[in-house]
XYZ file of C-alpha atoms in Angstrom:
458
model
C -10.266 -8.946 -7.208
C -10.954 -6.604 -10.097
C -12.131 -3.033 -9.612
C -14.352 -1.805 -12.398
C -13.411 1.599 -13.781
C -16.305 3.773 -14.838
C -16.744 7.361 -15.805
C -17.829 9.579 -12.902
C -21.426 10.724 -13.027
C -22.077 14.429 -13.140
C -22.190 15.666 -9.552
C -22.928 19.351 -10.022
C -25.553 20.923 -7.789
C -26.910 24.450 -7.930
C -24.703 26.658 -5.765
C -27.633 27.697 -3.609
C -28.279 24.066 -2.649
C -24.750 23.271 -1.493
C -24.097 23.081 2.226
C -21.126 23.330 4.526
C -20.082 19.927 5.899
C -20.246 19.514 9.681
C -17.084 20.038 11.707
C -15.867 16.974 13.600
C -15.758 17.410 17.356
C -12.661 17.463 19.512
C -10.543 20.056 17.666
C -7.917 21.796 19.829
C -6.796 25.420 19.433
C -3.956 25.746 16.904
C -3.474 21.970 16.528
C -7.027 21.109 15.446
C -7.663 17.365 15.060
C -3.967 16.557 14.619
C -3.539 15.154 18.162
C -6.574 12.861 17.722
C -5.172 11.620 14.416
C -1.818 11.068 16.070
C -3.213 9.345 19.180
C -5.819 6.966 17.738
C -6.209 7.678 14.024
C -7.975 4.459 13.049
C -10.754 4.881 15.591
C -11.066 8.589 14.778
C -11.454 7.995 11.031
C -13.878 5.104 11.615
C -16.174 7.324 13.702
C -16.419 10.163 11.199
C -19.165 8.611 9.069
C -21.522 8.904 12.031
C -21.317 12.680 11.462
C -21.909 12.611 7.705
C -20.643 11.470 4.321
C -18.411 14.574 4.182
C -16.947 16.051 7.388
C -14.629 18.992 8.029
C -11.375 18.501 9.958
C -8.723 20.934 11.168
C -5.038 20.067 10.754
C -3.197 22.983 12.283
C -4.602 26.100 10.597
C -5.914 24.173 7.573
C -9.426 22.940 6.914
C -9.453 19.436 5.458
C -12.532 17.602 4.176
C -12.932 13.927 5.134
C -14.984 11.722 2.792
C -16.495 8.686 4.507
C -18.928 7.051 2.027
C -17.744 4.483 -0.575
C -19.628 6.076 -3.483
C -18.032 9.449 -2.801
C -14.517 8.001 -2.649
C -15.187 6.518 -6.086
C -16.366 9.891 -7.386
C -13.314 11.541 -5.833
C -10.890 9.107 -7.473
C -12.528 9.291 -10.896
C -13.243 13.024 -11.178
C -10.783 15.363 -12.950
C -11.689 17.992 -10.338
C -9.192 16.399 -7.918
C -5.475 15.699 -8.181
C -2.853 13.829 -6.187
C -1.864 16.344 -3.519
C -2.541 17.209 0.089
C -1.005 16.385 3.488
C -0.157 12.768 2.681
C 1.717 13.543 -0.517
C 3.425 16.585 0.982
C 4.728 14.362 3.785
C 5.927 11.809 1.226
C 7.804 14.255 -1.007
C 11.014 13.790 0.962
C 10.940 10.136 -0.055
C 9.128 10.044 -3.388
C 10.226 13.403 -4.766
C 8.044 15.372 -7.171
C 8.949 13.664 -10.426
C 7.878 10.057 -9.873
C 4.685 8.384 -11.031
C 3.293 8.275 -7.483
C 3.189 12.060 -7.087
C 3.008 13.407 -10.652
C -0.197 14.740 -12.192
C -1.479 15.559 -15.663
C 0.602 14.896 -18.825
C 3.709 13.925 -16.854
C 1.785 11.249 -14.984
C 0.257 9.882 -18.208
C 3.702 9.690 -19.858
C 5.185 7.928 -16.860
C 2.333 5.428 -16.718
C 2.977 4.591 -20.377
C 6.647 3.941 -19.550
C 6.070 1.570 -16.647
C 2.784 -0.087 -17.678
C 4.310 -2.719 -20.024
C 6.156 -4.273 -17.073
C 2.825 -4.986 -15.379
C 0.709 -6.193 -18.293
C -1.092 -9.456 -17.639
C 0.901 -11.148 -20.407
C 4.192 -9.918 -18.888
C 3.610 -11.239 -15.362
C 4.118 -14.989 -16.084
C 7.742 -14.225 -16.952
C 8.230 -13.255 -13.319
C 6.804 -16.578 -12.140
C 10.113 -18.464 -11.666
C 11.536 -15.619 -9.557
C 8.398 -15.410 -7.411
C 8.510 -19.185 -6.899
C 12.196 -19.171 -5.975
C 11.801 -16.357 -3.468
C 8.563 -17.659 -1.920
C 10.046 -21.129 -1.360
C 13.340 -19.581 -0.268
C 11.449 -17.751 2.458
C 10.286 -20.952 4.146
C 13.538 -22.820 3.443
C 15.340 -20.285 5.663
C 13.055 -21.052 8.594
C 13.868 -23.692 11.183
C 11.286 -25.570 13.207
C 10.458 -23.933 16.563
C 12.908 -21.078 15.952
C 11.381 -17.616 16.257
C 10.833 -15.822 12.950
C 11.032 -12.026 12.859
C 8.203 -11.459 10.389
C 9.104 -7.816 9.766
C 12.537 -8.528 8.318
C 11.406 -11.721 6.577
C 8.435 -10.008 4.916
C 10.579 -7.128 3.704
C 13.263 -9.485 2.480
C 10.923 -11.442 0.222
C 9.086 -8.307 -1.002
C 12.287 -6.438 -1.863
C 13.940 -9.418 -3.525
C 10.923 -10.089 -5.737
C 10.621 -6.422 -6.759
C 14.346 -5.997 -7.385
C 14.839 -9.266 -9.284
C 11.671 -8.964 -11.386
C 11.554 -5.239 -12.160
C 15.153 -4.053 -11.789
C 16.976 -7.304 -12.586
C 19.254 -6.587 -9.661
C 20.912 -9.064 -7.332
C 19.983 -6.948 -4.314
C 20.243 -9.528 -1.619
C 19.818 -9.642 2.132
C 21.999 -6.699 3.157
C 20.082 -4.178 1.051
C 16.724 -5.669 1.964
C 17.637 -5.298 5.624
C 18.709 -1.678 5.106
C 15.441 -0.939 3.350
C 13.442 -2.619 6.102
C 15.061 -0.594 8.888
C 15.053 2.706 7.005
C 11.449 2.490 5.805
C 10.159 1.757 9.298
C 11.749 4.993 10.526
C 10.889 7.122 7.496
C 7.227 6.153 7.207
C 6.681 6.649 10.941
C 8.264 10.110 10.767
C 6.307 11.075 7.663
C 3.036 10.230 9.369
C 3.899 12.528 12.283
C 4.685 15.325 9.839
C 1.331 14.819 8.094
C -0.950 14.984 11.148
C 1.150 17.434 13.187
C 2.449 20.024 10.675
C 4.889 21.728 13.051
C 7.233 22.918 10.301
C 10.443 24.330 11.830
C 10.375 21.911 14.780
C 11.179 19.056 12.406
C 14.396 20.831 11.394
C 15.772 20.964 14.933
C 18.656 18.540 15.719
C 16.493 16.382 17.984
C 17.217 12.622 18.219
C 14.013 11.655 16.371
C 14.741 14.146 13.584
C 18.345 12.961 13.225
C 17.190 9.347 13.045
C 14.610 10.261 10.395
C 17.161 12.161 8.292
C 19.698 9.311 8.450
C 17.088 6.777 7.347
C 15.882 8.986 4.498
C 19.451 9.552 3.280
C 20.137 5.809 3.285
C 17.030 5.140 1.200
C 18.131 7.589 -1.459
C 21.695 6.246 -1.360
C 20.320 2.753 -1.940
C 18.502 3.918 -5.074
C 21.576 5.748 -6.363
C 23.577 2.529 -5.926
C 21.054 0.561 -7.983
C 21.046 3.052 -10.882
C 24.848 3.503 -10.843
C 25.478 -0.258 -10.908
C 23.183 -0.697 -13.895
C 24.875 2.113 -15.849
C 28.328 0.752 -15.043
C 27.372 -2.750 -16.166
C 26.442 -1.614 -19.664
C 23.695 -4.223 -19.651
C 20.187 -3.571 -20.951
C 17.918 -6.395 -19.836
C 14.254 -6.179 -20.737
C 13.134 -4.735 -17.419
C 11.638 -1.630 -15.885
C 14.971 0.010 -15.077
C 16.109 -0.261 -18.701
C 12.796 1.293 -19.787
C 13.402 4.215 -17.423
C 16.998 4.739 -18.542
C 15.850 4.843 -22.177
C 12.616 6.817 -21.638
C 12.031 10.127 -23.421
C 10.270 13.233 -22.191
C 7.541 15.096 -24.092
C 10.210 16.783 -26.242
C 11.843 13.503 -27.238
C 14.824 14.045 -24.925
C 16.033 11.506 -22.339
C 14.306 12.024 -19.010
C 16.411 13.654 -16.316
C 18.413 11.943 -13.618
C 16.053 13.190 -10.916
C 13.046 11.646 -12.641
C 14.888 8.324 -13.032
C 15.791 8.441 -9.348
C 12.230 9.288 -8.272
C 10.769 6.562 -10.470
C 13.034 3.890 -8.988
C 12.127 5.144 -5.505
C 8.437 4.859 -6.392
C 8.945 1.301 -7.672
C 11.164 -0.034 -4.918
C 10.190 1.649 -1.675
C 6.416 2.242 -1.381
C 5.740 -0.993 -3.252
C 8.027 -2.967 -0.967
C 6.553 -1.290 2.110
C 2.931 -2.042 1.185
C 3.555 -5.602 -0.029
C 5.741 -6.392 2.991
C 3.114 -4.996 5.378
C 0.460 -7.152 3.697
C 2.670 -10.254 3.983
C 3.054 -9.543 7.708
C -0.721 -9.425 8.125
C -1.106 -12.622 6.092
C 1.364 -14.433 8.348
C -0.574 -13.137 11.353
C -3.815 -14.385 9.768
C -2.368 -17.882 9.236
C -1.366 -17.987 12.906
C -4.597 -16.518 14.276
C -6.960 -18.491 12.022
C -5.566 -22.038 11.750
C -8.848 -23.208 10.220
C -8.240 -21.011 7.174
C -4.552 -21.967 7.072
C -5.707 -25.580 6.893
C -8.187 -24.758 4.123
C -5.377 -23.075 2.167
C -3.138 -26.127 2.642
C -5.902 -28.493 1.520
C -6.727 -26.339 -1.509
C -3.084 -26.186 -2.571
C -2.649 -29.942 -2.269
C -5.846 -30.565 -4.255
C -4.482 -28.361 -7.049
C -0.868 -29.549 -7.015
C -1.281 -33.195 -6.022
C 1.476 -32.765 -3.450
C 4.173 -31.197 -5.655
C 5.578 -27.765 -4.670
C 3.090 -25.007 -5.437
C 4.110 -22.765 -8.332
C 3.122 -19.556 -10.080
C 0.951 -21.383 -12.619
C -1.205 -22.705 -9.772
C -2.124 -19.282 -8.424
C -5.180 -18.649 -10.588
C -6.792 -21.863 -9.314
C -6.271 -21.091 -5.632
C -9.661 -19.496 -5.027
C -9.791 -19.674 -1.242
C -6.157 -18.622 -0.912
C -6.882 -15.564 -3.040
C -9.931 -14.782 -0.896
C -7.783 -15.026 2.252
C -5.460 -12.414 0.733
C -8.331 -10.091 -0.206
C -9.967 -10.393 3.214
C -6.653 -9.671 4.954
C -6.300 -6.537 2.809
C -9.864 -5.524 3.686
C -9.331 -5.671 7.434
C -5.690 -4.534 7.482
C -5.014 -2.420 4.385
C -1.394 -1.369 4.141
C -2.493 1.972 2.666
C -5.062 3.193 5.181
C -5.261 6.917 4.399
C -5.212 8.884 1.127
C -5.533 12.542 0.190
C -6.546 14.577 -2.857
C -6.818 18.297 -3.661
C -9.640 20.107 -5.453
C -8.454 22.063 -8.497
C -11.739 23.926 -8.916
C -14.810 24.832 -6.898
C -16.793 21.626 -6.829
C -19.041 19.454 -4.655
C -19.192 16.055 -3.046
C -22.384 14.600 -1.598
C -24.146 17.954 -1.851
C -21.367 19.698 0.090
C -19.358 22.660 -1.154
C -15.670 21.882 -1.757
C -13.662 25.036 -2.562
C -10.785 25.101 -5.029
C -7.507 24.282 -3.289
C -9.169 22.303 -0.497
C -7.546 19.083 0.658
C -9.677 15.955 0.937
C -8.786 12.895 3.018
C -10.353 9.446 3.157
C -9.520 6.164 4.859
C -9.746 2.803 3.059
C -9.378 1.239 6.514
C -12.547 2.917 7.792
C -14.512 2.332 4.584
C -13.551 -1.344 4.328
C -14.625 -2.014 7.929
C -17.899 -0.080 7.843
C -20.909 -2.052 9.127
C -23.059 -0.233 6.539
C -21.183 -2.110 3.811
C -20.310 -5.442 5.434
C -22.225 -7.992 7.454
C -19.964 -9.135 10.273
C -17.749 -6.200 9.378
C -14.999 -6.960 11.907
C -14.950 -10.727 11.330
C -12.254 -12.382 9.228
C -14.429 -14.087 6.617
C -12.710 -14.917 3.296
C -15.917 -16.508 2.002
C -17.482 -13.058 1.723
C -15.527 -12.819 -1.554
C -17.241 -15.804 -3.129
C -19.130 -14.537 -6.209
C -22.599 -14.989 -4.749
C -21.675 -12.881 -1.683
C -19.220 -10.411 -3.187
C -21.993 -8.940 -5.362
C -23.568 -7.559 -2.173
C -20.541 -5.410 -1.316
C -21.224 -1.772 -2.307
C -19.215 -0.392 -5.177
C -15.954 1.234 -4.035
C -16.289 -0.284 -0.542
C -13.254 -2.431 -1.422
C -10.594 -0.884 -3.656
C -7.263 -2.230 -2.364
C -5.287 -0.999 -5.377
C -7.176 2.227 -6.022
C -9.515 3.311 -8.798
C -9.233 5.076 -12.146
C -6.003 6.434 -13.586
C -4.371 6.341 -10.140
C -5.015 2.630 -9.746
C -1.791 0.861 -8.814
C -0.289 -0.539 -12.056
C 1.186 -3.497 -10.165
C -2.134 -4.871 -8.845
C -1.954 -8.231 -10.657
C 1.785 -8.525 -9.957
C 1.190 -7.917 -6.240
C -1.781 -10.289 -5.981
C 0.221 -13.073 -7.654
C 3.115 -12.827 -5.201
C 0.854 -12.423 -2.151
C -1.207 -15.488 -3.089
C 1.903 -17.544 -3.848
C 3.645 -16.611 -0.585
C 0.499 -17.452 1.397
C 0.196 -20.816 -0.342
C 3.856 -21.732 0.206
C 3.842 -20.803 3.898
C 0.528 -22.571 4.653
C 1.678 -25.809 3.018
C 5.075 -25.757 4.747
C 4.285 -24.760 8.325
C 1.716 -24.139 10.986
C 2.487 -20.770 12.564
C 2.263 -20.118 16.289
C 2.815 -16.876 18.238
C 6.250 -16.594 19.845
C 7.062 -14.954 23.206
C 7.392 -11.197 22.880
C 5.187 -10.970 19.784
C 2.885 -7.968 19.497
C 0.515 -8.120 16.545
C -1.246 -4.895 17.489
C -1.463 -2.342 14.680
C 1.404 0.117 14.337
C 0.163 3.198 12.508
C 2.385 5.157 10.161
C 1.847 6.081 6.539
C 1.102 2.352 6.277
C -0.266 -0.196 8.758
C 1.754 -3.136 10.026
C 2.042 -5.207 13.202
C 4.157 -3.675 15.961
C 6.433 -6.694 16.304
C 5.205 -9.938 14.831
C 7.204 -12.949 16.019
C 6.060 -16.435 15.033
C 7.280 -20.000 15.424
C 6.995 -22.301 12.389
C 5.864 -25.868 13.083
C 6.449 -28.240 10.119
C 3.357 -29.783 8.524
C-alpha cells in the first residue's frame, strides 16, 4: 500500500474564530486521564472522536490534545508546525536516545535520513531477497507437526534475523534474538506505563518492576554495543547500513560520534524488530482465526509458483496475500499511538493549539473508525482491492506514517511480511493450542498476550 505525500494545505484561521477543544470526561485529580489510558487505552482512544475531531486530555498536570479525524492526522504529520516530541518520545528516550533518526528533528534528522535511505531504496531491496527467503522458510522448517509453537519468540527470531542479516550483515542468531525478544517485552511495557502515568521519582525506586525494567534496558544497549564492537574488530566493510553509519559524516564533515552510531543501530534493530515481530504475531493469529483466507493465500501462492517454494520474486504478484497483511495492520497496528509537539501557536480543525503543546493520536482508533470503514471491525482483506480502496478516506490508513517521518523501511517490511505469510500458509494450517491467549497486550506497541499455535502440515 502506498501513502501519497502531499503538501499540507494552509490551515490558519483568524485568532478570534479559534475555539478551545472540549475536555474528555473522566479525568481524576492529579492523575488526569492517565488511569483510563492505563486501564483500557484502546477503548478510551476509540471513544474520543464522539467528543470532537480535537479533544483535550490531562496526563498528570499536563494538557494534551488528542486528534481523532484522519484529515487532521495528515495535516499534523505534514505541517512544519509540529515536531517529533511529546510523552511517547520522552518515554522512548531511554531506549532510542536523542541522536537516532527516530527521535531527531530538523537538519540532524534530514542528514540521518540521507545516510540510511539508500539501504531501503526499491532497487536495493531485491538484494535482500535470498536472506528473506532463507529465514522465512527456516521459520517453518523449525516447526514440527502438532507441537506447540510459541509465536512470540518465533516472530521475534525471524524479524531480528532478517534485520540483522540484511542491514547489519551480522550473524546474530538465536541467542541474541531471544535476548531481544525478552528484553523488548519488558522495556516497551515499562515505557508505556511511564508515558501514561508520569510519576517521575517513583520509577527510580528499587522496586521489582523498576529493577526488571532497568536490567532489560541495559541488556538491549549491551546487545547493540556488541554488534558495533564486533564489526569494528572484524575490519570488514560490507555494503550495508552499519558500514554506512560507521563512515557517515556530520554537518562539519567529521565522523559522527559514537553515541549517534549507537542510537542509530538501536533505532534500526529494536523498534523495527518489535513492530515487525508484533505484526507477524497478528498475521499468524489471522491465519489461525480465518482459515478461509489462509486457504486463499495458499491457493494464490500455488497459482503463482506452480508448486515450487515461494520466493521473494513472487511477492509482487501475491495480491490477496498483500491485502491480508494490510488488513491485519489496519485492525492490529503495531504502532497504535503517536505524539507530536507544536513549535508555534497554531490550529487544528479550528481549534487553538498553543506553542509547546503535546498532541496525541491513535492509528488504532482511526483505522477502526466506522466513519471511514464499512464493516469497520470485520477482517476483510478485499476492502483493499482497487475498486474498494478508493473509498477509504485519505490518511485513514497510514501504517508506515506520512511525510518526512514516514518509515524508510516500508517496502522492506511489506516484502518480508508478505513472504512470511505466504510461506506459513503454504506449509501449515494453524490451530490454537491450549493456554493460548490472543487478546491484545497493550504497551508502546500492540501484540497478543501469549499466542500459542499448533501447525498442521498441508
